[in-house]
Short mmCIF file of N, CA and C in Angstrom, two decimals:
data_model
loop_
_atom_site.label_atom_id
_atom_site.label_comp_id
_atom_site.label_asym_id
_atom_site.label_seq_id
_atom_site.Cartn_x
_atom_site.Cartn_y
_atom_site.Cartn_z
N MET A 1 0.65 -1.29 0.10
CA MET A 1 -0.28 0.14 0.22
C MET A 1 0.98 1.41 0.00
N ILE A 2 0.66 1.94 -0.65
CA ILE A 2 1.09 3.56 -0.98
C ILE A 2 0.22 4.73 -0.14
N ILE A 3 0.93 5.32 0.25
CA ILE A 3 0.78 6.69 0.85
C ILE A 3 1.18 8.07 0.41
N ARG A 4 0.40 8.46 -0.35
CA ARG A 4 1.10 9.67 -1.64
C ARG A 4 0.39 11.11 0.29
N GLN A 5 2.31 11.84 -0.13
CA GLN A 5 1.00 13.07 0.76
C GLN A 5 0.57 13.73 0.23
N ALA A 6 0.72 13.90 -0.63
CA ALA A 6 -0.64 14.49 -1.34
C ALA A 6 -2.02 14.65 -0.80
N ASP A 7 -2.17 12.90 0.01
CA ASP A 7 -3.39 12.05 -0.07
C ASP A 7 -4.09 12.37 2.18
N SER A 8 -2.99 12.83 2.20
CA SER A 8 -2.95 13.02 3.88
C SER A 8 -3.43 14.23 4.50
N ALA A 9 -4.35 14.50 5.17
CA ALA A 9 -5.30 15.37 5.56
C ALA A 9 -4.05 15.85 6.52
N THR A 10 -4.11 17.47 6.64
CA THR A 10 -3.15 17.75 7.91
C THR A 10 -3.46 18.00 9.54
N SER A 11 -3.42 18.76 11.02
CA SER A 11 -4.15 19.47 11.60
C SER A 11 -3.31 19.57 12.50
N PRO A 12 -3.87 20.28 12.79
CA PRO A 12 -3.41 21.42 14.27
C PRO A 12 -3.34 21.03 15.48
N TRP A 13 -1.76 21.40 16.16
CA TRP A 13 -1.99 20.39 17.41
C TRP A 13 -2.85 21.40 18.13
N ALA A 14 -3.27 20.70 19.30
CA ALA A 14 -3.82 21.69 20.94
C ALA A 14 -3.29 22.55 20.66
N ASN A 15 -2.00 22.53 21.07
CA ASN A 15 -1.59 23.58 21.57
C ASN A 15 -0.97 24.61 20.56
N GLY A 16 -1.22 24.43 18.97
CA GLY A 16 -1.20 24.96 18.06
C GLY A 16 -0.30 26.06 17.88
N GLY A 17 1.63 24.72 18.15
CA GLY A 17 2.41 25.07 17.91
C GLY A 17 2.98 24.24 16.88
N GLY A 18 1.93 23.46 16.66
CA GLY A 18 2.32 22.36 14.75
C GLY A 18 1.12 22.59 14.01
N LEU A 19 1.55 21.28 13.16
CA LEU A 19 0.76 20.31 12.62
C LEU A 19 1.56 19.29 12.29
N THR A 20 -0.36 18.05 11.71
CA THR A 20 0.61 16.79 11.58
C THR A 20 0.26 16.16 10.62
N ARG A 21 0.63 15.21 9.41
CA ARG A 21 0.12 14.83 8.92
C ARG A 21 -0.06 13.27 9.50
N GLN A 22 -1.14 12.25 9.74
CA GLN A 22 -0.91 10.84 10.19
C GLN A 22 -0.57 10.09 8.84
N ILE A 23 0.32 9.78 8.51
CA ILE A 23 0.92 8.53 6.99
C ILE A 23 0.03 7.26 7.65
N MET A 24 0.20 6.96 8.75
CA MET A 24 -0.61 5.20 8.85
C MET A 24 -0.30 5.10 10.60
N VAL A 25 -1.65 4.91 11.43
CA VAL A 25 -1.94 4.23 11.91
C VAL A 25 -2.35 2.58 12.41
N TYR A 26 -2.36 1.59 13.38
CA TYR A 26 -2.42 0.56 13.28
C TYR A 26 -3.33 0.03 14.77
N PRO A 27 -4.06 -0.63 14.89
CA PRO A 27 -5.10 -0.74 13.63
C PRO A 27 -5.28 0.64 13.07
N GLU A 28 -5.78 -0.19 11.96
CA GLU A 28 -6.40 0.72 10.88
C GLU A 28 -7.22 2.74 11.22
N HIS A 29 -8.70 1.94 11.89
CA HIS A 29 -9.19 2.98 11.99
C HIS A 29 -8.72 3.10 14.22
N ALA A 30 -8.20 2.63 14.58
CA ALA A 30 -8.04 3.04 15.96
C ALA A 30 -7.76 4.96 16.71
N THR A 31 -7.55 5.16 17.81
CA THR A 31 -8.29 6.48 18.04
C THR A 31 -6.55 6.06 19.09
N ALA A 32 -6.45 7.57 19.44
CA ALA A 32 -5.13 8.29 20.63
C ALA A 32 -5.05 7.26 21.32
N GLN A 33 -5.90 6.55 21.85
CA GLN A 33 -6.52 6.15 23.32
C GLN A 33 -6.35 4.12 22.90
N ASP A 34 -6.22 3.40 21.76
CA ASP A 34 -5.80 2.41 21.19
C ASP A 34 -5.14 1.81 20.43
N TYR A 35 -4.92 2.76 19.81
CA TYR A 35 -3.60 2.54 18.61
C TYR A 35 -1.88 1.89 18.98
N LEU A 36 -2.17 0.18 18.29
CA LEU A 36 -1.19 -0.15 19.19
C LEU A 36 0.17 0.63 18.41
N TRP A 37 0.87 1.72 16.57
CA TRP A 37 1.38 2.15 16.33
C TRP A 37 1.29 2.91 15.53
N ARG A 38 1.56 4.21 15.66
CA ARG A 38 1.23 5.23 15.29
C ARG A 38 2.67 6.14 14.06
N LEU A 39 3.27 6.73 13.00
CA LEU A 39 3.37 7.18 11.47
C LEU A 39 2.88 8.52 11.51
N SER A 40 3.92 9.43 11.61
CA SER A 40 3.38 10.45 11.44
C SER A 40 4.06 11.47 11.31
N VAL A 41 3.69 12.63 10.42
CA VAL A 41 5.22 14.10 9.57
C VAL A 41 4.49 14.98 11.08
N ALA A 42 5.23 15.45 11.71
CA ALA A 42 5.41 17.11 12.21
C ALA A 42 5.58 18.17 12.22
N ASP A 43 4.86 19.82 11.55
CA ASP A 43 5.40 20.47 11.58
C ASP A 43 5.86 21.05 12.71
N ILE A 44 6.73 22.22 13.58
CA ILE A 44 6.85 22.64 14.30
C ILE A 44 6.96 23.57 14.14
N ILE A 45 6.19 24.87 14.52
CA ILE A 45 5.94 26.00 13.46
C ILE A 45 6.19 27.30 14.94
N GLU A 46 6.42 26.64 16.32
CA GLU A 46 6.88 27.33 17.18
C GLU A 46 6.71 26.74 18.14
N PRO A 47 8.09 27.19 19.14
CA PRO A 47 8.50 26.51 20.52
C PRO A 47 7.19 25.94 21.65
N GLY A 48 7.58 24.95 21.94
CA GLY A 48 6.72 24.89 22.92
C GLY A 48 7.00 23.40 23.57
N ASP A 49 6.05 23.04 24.51
CA ASP A 49 5.92 22.20 24.66
C ASP A 49 5.28 20.31 23.73
N PHE A 50 5.44 19.29 23.93
CA PHE A 50 4.69 18.81 23.91
C PHE A 50 4.32 17.44 24.17
N SER A 51 3.16 17.02 23.84
CA SER A 51 2.25 15.97 24.45
C SER A 51 1.87 15.40 25.06
N VAL A 52 2.09 15.65 26.07
CA VAL A 52 2.50 14.34 27.23
C VAL A 52 1.01 12.66 26.32
N LEU A 53 2.39 11.69 26.55
CA LEU A 53 1.13 10.25 26.58
C LEU A 53 1.76 9.08 26.81
N PRO A 54 0.68 8.70 27.62
CA PRO A 54 1.62 7.74 29.03
C PRO A 54 1.56 6.37 28.15
N GLN A 55 2.72 6.01 28.28
CA GLN A 55 2.36 4.44 27.39
C GLN A 55 2.81 4.40 26.45
N ILE A 56 3.42 5.44 25.29
CA ILE A 56 3.57 5.67 24.86
C ILE A 56 5.19 5.75 24.24
N ASP A 57 5.46 5.44 23.69
CA ASP A 57 7.62 4.46 23.40
C ASP A 57 7.53 5.71 21.85
N ARG A 58 8.44 6.98 21.83
CA ARG A 58 8.39 7.65 20.93
C ARG A 58 10.38 7.88 20.26
N ILE A 59 10.15 7.62 18.58
CA ILE A 59 11.18 8.37 18.32
C ILE A 59 11.12 9.74 17.18
N LEU A 60 11.72 10.93 17.66
CA LEU A 60 11.44 11.77 15.91
C LEU A 60 12.90 11.61 15.78
N VAL A 61 12.77 11.51 14.41
CA VAL A 61 13.41 11.73 13.10
C VAL A 61 13.90 12.99 12.44
N LEU A 62 14.80 14.08 12.61
CA LEU A 62 14.49 14.99 11.99
C LEU A 62 14.91 14.93 10.28
N LEU A 63 14.13 15.87 9.67
CA LEU A 63 13.51 16.08 8.49
C LEU A 63 13.92 17.18 7.98
N LYS A 64 13.52 17.90 8.90
CA LYS A 64 14.11 19.42 7.80
C LYS A 64 14.55 20.77 8.86
N GLY A 65 14.78 21.60 8.36
CA GLY A 65 15.63 22.46 9.26
C GLY A 65 16.97 22.39 9.79
N ALA A 66 17.48 23.56 10.51
CA ALA A 66 19.03 23.87 10.68
C ALA A 66 19.37 23.31 12.15
N GLY A 67 17.98 22.33 12.70
CA GLY A 67 18.50 21.81 14.36
C GLY A 67 16.77 21.42 14.58
N LEU A 68 16.97 20.79 15.67
CA LEU A 68 15.49 21.15 17.14
C LEU A 68 16.72 20.70 18.40
N GLN A 69 16.30 21.49 19.33
CA GLN A 69 17.18 20.92 20.33
C GLN A 69 15.51 20.67 21.88
N LEU A 70 15.65 19.24 22.09
CA LEU A 70 14.61 18.89 22.63
C LEU A 70 15.16 19.58 24.36
N GLN A 71 14.21 20.09 25.36
CA GLN A 71 15.15 19.68 26.72
C GLN A 71 13.34 18.58 27.99
N LEU A 72 14.59 17.52 27.97
CA LEU A 72 13.95 16.43 28.02
C LEU A 72 13.80 16.62 30.01
N ALA A 73 13.45 16.28 30.28
CA ALA A 73 13.35 16.31 32.15
C ALA A 73 14.03 16.45 32.30
N LYS A 74 15.45 15.73 32.60
CA LYS A 74 16.38 15.32 33.02
C LYS A 74 17.87 15.85 32.01
N ALA A 75 17.50 16.28 31.27
CA ALA A 75 18.44 16.39 30.00
C ALA A 75 18.71 17.22 28.99
N ASN A 76 19.74 16.89 27.82
CA ASN A 76 19.21 18.23 26.92
C ASN A 76 19.08 17.15 25.93
N CYS A 77 19.31 17.72 24.20
CA CYS A 77 19.04 16.51 23.55
C CYS A 77 18.99 17.61 21.87
N VAL A 78 20.18 17.15 21.35
CA VAL A 78 20.10 18.62 20.05
C VAL A 78 20.23 17.40 18.70
N LEU A 79 19.03 17.89 17.92
CA LEU A 79 19.32 17.07 16.47
C LEU A 79 19.66 18.04 15.24
N ALA A 80 21.25 18.24 15.09
CA ALA A 80 22.37 19.29 14.76
C ALA A 80 21.49 19.46 12.94
N ASN A 81 21.18 17.97 12.40
CA ASN A 81 21.28 17.48 11.83
C ASN A 81 20.33 16.82 10.84
N CYS A 82 20.27 17.17 9.60
CA CYS A 82 18.42 15.73 9.22
C CYS A 82 18.94 14.43 9.18
N LEU A 83 17.90 14.28 9.95
CA LEU A 83 17.76 12.78 9.19
C LEU A 83 18.94 11.61 10.48
N GLN A 84 18.65 12.63 12.19
CA GLN A 84 19.47 12.77 12.93
C GLN A 84 18.34 12.20 14.07
N ALA A 85 17.70 10.88 15.03
CA ALA A 85 17.03 10.38 16.05
C ALA A 85 17.42 10.67 16.96
N VAL A 86 16.10 10.83 17.70
CA VAL A 86 16.50 10.22 19.16
C VAL A 86 14.65 9.93 19.23
N SER A 87 14.83 8.79 20.87
CA SER A 87 13.79 8.28 21.61
C SER A 87 13.92 8.76 22.42
N PHE A 88 12.63 8.45 23.67
CA PHE A 88 12.57 8.76 25.01
C PHE A 88 10.78 8.40 24.30
N LYS A 89 10.80 8.10 26.23
CA LYS A 89 8.89 8.18 26.98
C LYS A 89 8.06 9.17 26.84
N GLY A 90 7.20 8.70 25.97
CA GLY A 90 6.22 9.70 26.13
C GLY A 90 5.91 10.10 27.66
N GLU A 91 6.32 9.84 28.79
CA GLU A 91 5.20 10.51 29.54
C GLU A 91 7.04 11.80 30.44
N THR A 92 7.34 11.43 29.52
CA THR A 92 8.70 12.02 29.55
C THR A 92 8.34 13.76 29.05
N LEU A 93 8.50 14.90 30.07
CA LEU A 93 8.67 16.45 29.68
C LEU A 93 9.24 17.48 28.95
N VAL A 94 8.74 17.73 27.90
CA VAL A 94 10.08 17.51 26.69
C VAL A 94 8.95 18.63 25.76
N ARG A 95 10.39 19.55 26.08
CA ARG A 95 10.29 21.12 24.91
C ARG A 95 11.19 21.16 23.14
N GLY A 96 10.22 22.20 22.57
CA GLY A 96 11.00 22.03 21.50
C GLY A 96 10.73 23.14 21.15
N GLN A 97 12.39 23.11 20.81
CA GLN A 97 12.67 24.88 20.19
C GLN A 97 14.30 24.15 18.98
N PRO A 98 13.04 24.31 18.09
CA PRO A 98 13.80 25.24 16.63
C PRO A 98 14.80 25.94 16.16
N ALA A 99 15.62 25.23 15.29
CA ALA A 99 16.48 26.77 15.81
C ALA A 99 16.39 27.15 14.15
N ASP A 100 14.98 26.52 13.58
CA ASP A 100 15.15 27.82 12.46
C ASP A 100 13.06 26.75 12.04
N LEU A 101 12.21 27.81 12.02
CA LEU A 101 10.92 27.58 11.64
C LEU A 101 10.56 26.90 10.07
N PRO A 102 10.20 26.92 10.33
CA PRO A 102 9.28 24.78 10.65
C PRO A 102 10.65 24.88 10.86
N ALA A 103 10.59 22.77 11.59
CA ALA A 103 11.56 22.19 11.70
C ALA A 103 10.56 21.23 11.44
N ARG A 104 10.14 19.94 11.03
CA ARG A 104 9.67 19.05 10.32
C ARG A 104 10.28 17.99 10.90
N VAL A 105 9.87 16.94 11.42
CA VAL A 105 9.93 15.69 12.34
C VAL A 105 9.13 13.97 11.61
N LEU A 106 9.65 13.58 11.55
CA LEU A 106 9.46 11.97 11.58
C LEU A 106 8.65 11.45 13.00
N ASN A 107 7.83 11.18 12.72
CA ASN A 107 7.29 10.36 14.35
C ASN A 107 6.52 9.47 14.59
N LEU A 108 7.38 8.42 15.34
CA LEU A 108 7.25 7.15 15.34
C LEU A 108 6.47 6.61 17.05
N MET A 109 5.20 6.60 17.40
CA MET A 109 4.30 5.96 18.24
C MET A 109 4.63 4.28 18.70
N THR A 110 5.08 3.82 19.95
CA THR A 110 4.50 2.75 19.68
C THR A 110 3.79 2.95 21.38
N ARG A 111 3.07 1.63 22.01
CA ARG A 111 2.32 1.22 22.70
C ARG A 111 2.68 0.79 23.78
N ARG A 112 3.87 0.54 25.03
CA ARG A 112 5.04 -0.43 25.67
C ARG A 112 3.90 -1.67 26.01
N GLY A 113 4.50 -2.46 25.31
CA GLY A 113 3.93 -3.19 26.21
C GLY A 113 2.84 -3.78 25.13
N SER A 114 2.82 -3.15 24.24
CA SER A 114 2.45 -3.75 22.62
C SER A 114 2.48 -4.32 21.16
N ALA A 115 3.79 -2.78 21.32
CA ALA A 115 4.33 -2.64 19.94
C ALA A 115 5.76 -2.78 20.65
N ALA A 116 6.83 -2.91 19.59
CA ALA A 116 7.68 -2.43 19.48
C ALA A 116 8.43 -1.82 18.04
N ALA A 117 9.28 -0.66 17.73
CA ALA A 117 9.52 -0.21 16.60
C ALA A 117 11.57 0.10 16.64
N VAL A 118 11.50 -0.63 15.50
CA VAL A 118 13.30 -0.45 15.20
C VAL A 118 13.08 0.74 13.81
N LEU A 119 14.25 0.92 13.59
CA LEU A 119 14.33 2.77 12.98
C LEU A 119 15.70 2.50 11.88
N ASN A 120 15.45 1.76 10.95
CA ASN A 120 16.36 2.18 10.11
C ASN A 120 16.68 3.55 9.04
N VAL A 121 18.18 4.24 8.88
CA VAL A 121 18.05 5.60 7.57
C VAL A 121 18.61 4.98 6.83
N TRP A 122 18.24 5.00 4.94
CA TRP A 122 19.15 4.37 4.51
C TRP A 122 18.90 5.41 3.21
N GLN A 123 20.30 5.82 3.08
CA GLN A 123 20.28 7.00 1.43
C GLN A 123 21.12 6.32 0.61
N GLY A 124 20.71 6.84 -1.01
CA GLY A 124 20.77 6.02 -1.89
C GLY A 124 20.87 5.07 -2.12
N THR A 125 20.54 3.77 -3.39
CA THR A 125 19.70 2.89 -3.60
C THR A 125 20.78 1.84 -3.06
N PHE A 126 19.97 1.25 -2.11
CA PHE A 126 19.58 -0.09 -1.24
C PHE A 126 18.31 -0.98 -1.58
N THR A 127 18.61 -2.64 -0.96
CA THR A 127 17.75 -4.09 -0.60
C THR A 127 16.78 -3.72 1.14
N GLY A 128 15.79 -3.79 0.93
CA GLY A 128 15.38 -3.68 2.38
C GLY A 128 15.35 -5.56 2.78
N LEU A 129 15.98 -6.61 3.46
CA LEU A 129 15.35 -7.20 3.32
C LEU A 129 14.46 -7.94 4.76
N ALA A 130 13.82 -9.27 3.40
CA ALA A 130 12.76 -9.82 3.63
C ALA A 130 12.46 -10.35 5.69
N GLU A 131 12.07 -9.58 6.28
CA GLU A 131 12.05 -8.93 7.58
C GLU A 131 10.48 -9.75 8.37
N PRO A 132 10.29 -11.01 8.81
CA PRO A 132 9.21 -10.65 9.31
C PRO A 132 8.03 -10.16 10.67
N TYR A 133 7.89 -8.41 9.95
CA TYR A 133 7.64 -7.88 10.39
C TYR A 133 6.95 -6.81 9.59
N THR A 134 5.84 -6.36 9.42
CA THR A 134 5.46 -5.04 9.08
C THR A 134 6.44 -3.74 9.08
N ARG A 135 6.16 -2.96 7.85
CA ARG A 135 6.94 -1.51 7.90
C ARG A 135 6.76 -0.87 7.30
N VAL A 136 7.26 0.89 7.54
CA VAL A 136 6.49 1.80 6.70
C VAL A 136 7.96 2.66 5.80
N TRP A 137 7.94 2.52 4.46
CA TRP A 137 9.22 3.34 4.60
C TRP A 137 8.92 5.20 3.81
N PHE A 138 9.03 5.75 4.45
CA PHE A 138 9.42 6.93 4.20
C PHE A 138 10.23 7.54 3.47
N VAL A 139 10.04 8.40 2.57
CA VAL A 139 10.61 8.94 1.20
C VAL A 139 11.33 10.71 2.65
N ALA A 140 12.36 10.55 3.08
CA ALA A 140 12.42 11.76 3.93
C ALA A 140 12.66 13.29 3.14
N ASP A 141 13.40 12.34 2.44
CA ASP A 141 14.24 13.35 0.53
C ASP A 141 15.01 12.40 -0.98
N GLY A 142 14.01 13.20 -2.26
CA GLY A 142 14.27 13.32 -2.57
C GLY A 142 13.46 12.21 -3.32
N SER A 143 13.71 10.79 -4.19
CA SER A 143 12.76 10.65 -4.85
C SER A 143 12.80 8.36 -4.71
N TYR A 144 12.70 8.02 -4.89
CA TYR A 144 12.83 6.08 -5.54
C TYR A 144 12.71 5.88 -5.97
N GLN A 145 12.55 4.78 -6.88
CA GLN A 145 12.03 3.42 -8.40
C GLN A 145 12.22 1.98 -7.56
N TYR A 146 10.98 1.36 -7.47
CA TYR A 146 11.22 -0.29 -7.60
C TYR A 146 10.38 -0.48 -8.61
N ARG A 147 10.56 -1.85 -7.96
CA ARG A 147 9.28 -2.99 -9.26
C ARG A 147 7.85 -3.76 -8.01
N ASP A 148 7.22 -2.98 -8.54
CA ASP A 148 5.77 -3.69 -7.49
C ASP A 148 5.78 -5.33 -7.99
N ALA A 149 4.86 -5.74 -6.97
CA ALA A 149 4.43 -7.64 -7.43
C ALA A 149 4.25 -8.33 -8.89
N ASP A 150 3.81 -6.57 -10.00
CA ASP A 150 3.84 -6.90 -11.06
C ASP A 150 4.26 -6.38 -12.30
N GLY A 151 5.55 -5.93 -11.13
CA GLY A 151 6.80 -5.90 -12.49
C GLY A 151 6.97 -4.19 -12.94
N ASP A 152 5.66 -3.34 -12.27
CA ASP A 152 5.67 -2.34 -12.48
C ASP A 152 6.86 -1.33 -11.90
N VAL A 153 7.38 -0.44 -12.62
CA VAL A 153 8.24 0.64 -11.49
C VAL A 153 7.20 1.61 -11.02
N VAL A 154 7.87 1.64 -9.53
CA VAL A 154 6.45 2.69 -8.74
C VAL A 154 7.46 3.78 -8.62
N THR A 155 7.61 5.20 -8.72
CA THR A 155 7.86 6.26 -7.65
C THR A 155 7.52 6.11 -6.72
N LEU A 156 8.04 6.68 -5.68
CA LEU A 156 8.02 7.19 -4.39
C LEU A 156 8.14 7.85 -4.20
N ASP A 157 8.20 9.26 -3.86
CA ASP A 157 8.47 10.69 -3.73
C ASP A 157 8.33 11.47 -2.17
N SER A 158 9.04 12.64 -2.38
CA SER A 158 9.91 13.06 -1.26
C SER A 158 8.57 12.58 -0.13
N GLY A 159 8.12 12.58 0.33
CA GLY A 159 6.23 12.63 1.69
C GLY A 159 5.79 11.67 1.87
N ASP A 160 6.57 10.27 0.46
CA ASP A 160 5.19 9.61 0.40
C ASP A 160 6.04 8.21 1.26
N ALA A 161 5.19 6.98 1.24
CA ALA A 161 4.85 6.49 2.89
C ALA A 161 4.93 5.25 1.97
N MET A 162 5.79 4.08 2.55
CA MET A 162 5.35 2.59 1.75
C MET A 162 5.06 1.89 2.86
N PHE A 163 3.57 1.24 2.91
CA PHE A 163 3.56 -0.52 3.94
C PHE A 163 4.03 -1.37 3.37
N THR A 164 4.86 -2.00 3.40
CA THR A 164 5.09 -4.09 3.57
C THR A 164 4.39 -4.71 4.33
N HIS A 165 4.84 -5.92 4.46
CA HIS A 165 5.22 -6.82 5.21
C HIS A 165 5.99 -8.60 5.50
N GLY A 166 7.29 -8.32 4.89
CA GLY A 166 7.85 -9.08 4.56
C GLY A 166 8.88 -9.40 3.60
N GLU A 167 8.06 -8.78 2.68
CA GLU A 167 9.01 -9.13 1.80
C GLU A 167 9.85 -7.90 1.41
N GLN A 168 10.91 -8.30 0.27
CA GLN A 168 12.62 -8.25 -0.38
C GLN A 168 12.54 -6.42 -1.32
N ILE A 169 12.27 -5.67 -0.92
CA ILE A 169 12.67 -4.89 -2.37
C ILE A 169 13.72 -3.80 -1.36
N SER A 170 13.59 -3.68 -3.61
CA SER A 170 15.03 -2.82 -3.57
C SER A 170 14.43 -1.15 -4.37
N PHE A 171 15.60 -0.54 -3.71
CA PHE A 171 14.98 0.56 -3.64
C PHE A 171 16.12 1.57 -4.55
N ILE A 172 15.73 2.09 -5.44
CA ILE A 172 17.41 2.54 -6.85
C ILE A 172 16.32 3.95 -6.79
N ALA A 173 17.19 4.70 -5.99
CA ALA A 173 17.32 6.23 -5.80
C ALA A 173 17.79 7.34 -6.69
N ASN A 174 16.51 8.17 -7.48
CA ASN A 174 16.43 9.13 -8.20
C ASN A 174 17.16 10.14 -8.36
N SER A 175 18.37 10.00 -7.31
CA SER A 175 19.02 11.45 -7.00
C SER A 175 20.58 10.63 -5.70
N ALA A 176 21.25 11.82 -5.88
CA ALA A 176 22.47 11.84 -4.89
C ALA A 176 21.83 12.09 -3.59
N ASP A 177 20.53 12.92 -3.57
CA ASP A 177 19.93 13.12 -1.60
C ASP A 177 19.61 12.10 -1.61
N ALA A 178 19.03 11.52 -2.51
CA ALA A 178 17.72 10.69 -1.58
C ALA A 178 17.46 9.65 -0.54
N ALA A 179 16.67 9.67 0.65
CA ALA A 179 17.62 8.97 1.47
C ALA A 179 15.88 9.22 2.41
N ILE A 180 15.63 7.36 2.60
CA ILE A 180 14.38 6.83 3.02
C ILE A 180 15.01 6.28 4.69
N VAL A 181 12.99 6.88 5.25
CA VAL A 181 13.94 5.59 6.55
C VAL A 181 12.57 4.24 6.75
N GLU A 182 13.57 3.47 6.68
CA GLU A 182 12.37 2.72 7.28
C GLU A 182 12.27 2.55 8.94
N ALA A 183 10.30 1.78 9.23
CA ALA A 183 10.15 2.21 9.84
C ALA A 183 9.62 0.77 9.94
N GLY A 184 10.62 0.26 11.42
CA GLY A 184 9.30 -1.72 11.43
C GLY A 184 9.48 -2.18 12.80
N PHE A 185 7.83 -1.85 12.17
CA PHE A 185 6.47 -2.35 13.11
C PHE A 185 7.15 -4.44 13.77
N LYS A 186 6.93 -4.66 15.15
CA LYS A 186 6.53 -5.61 15.48
C LYS A 186 5.83 -5.84 17.30
N TYR A 187 4.55 -5.98 17.15
CA TYR A 187 3.45 -6.55 17.32
C TYR A 187 2.25 -8.30 18.13
#
């Protein structure tokens, strides 16, 4: 299944500090109270506090911007370059301060005890090996091509995502700066 950036609705944050575009949630029609995992893209449009999400483990990947400083409860973390990631528990008090506005992040969330996630960042042409778990491939920059089950060439552009389960897929980068984030889920 392919999720095109243009087909995903954007919604404002409750605190007004950003916008979120949900890429995928599992189960498909789950709410904030009962999803096992969720993948979204957030545009941080002003500095502010992140929502507290009990029992949720989070991974953020900086996609756009000159950096993002996160003030965690007992430490600070700086994502200085695009494609850097940080993980933290949803109960943690977090304040985000982008180096410039807006900053864009990929937000991977799993319900602790029910699902777990692995994250890889790939650049250039590569083959994603067959793994026995669900994966979402998110194009962070540039574009990629791959052959679908019918042998047709399919292009994924920046902001597009693809859902797979167990398949081995070869991705061909269409530019030198092409990057894709692999989010793998076990549940």
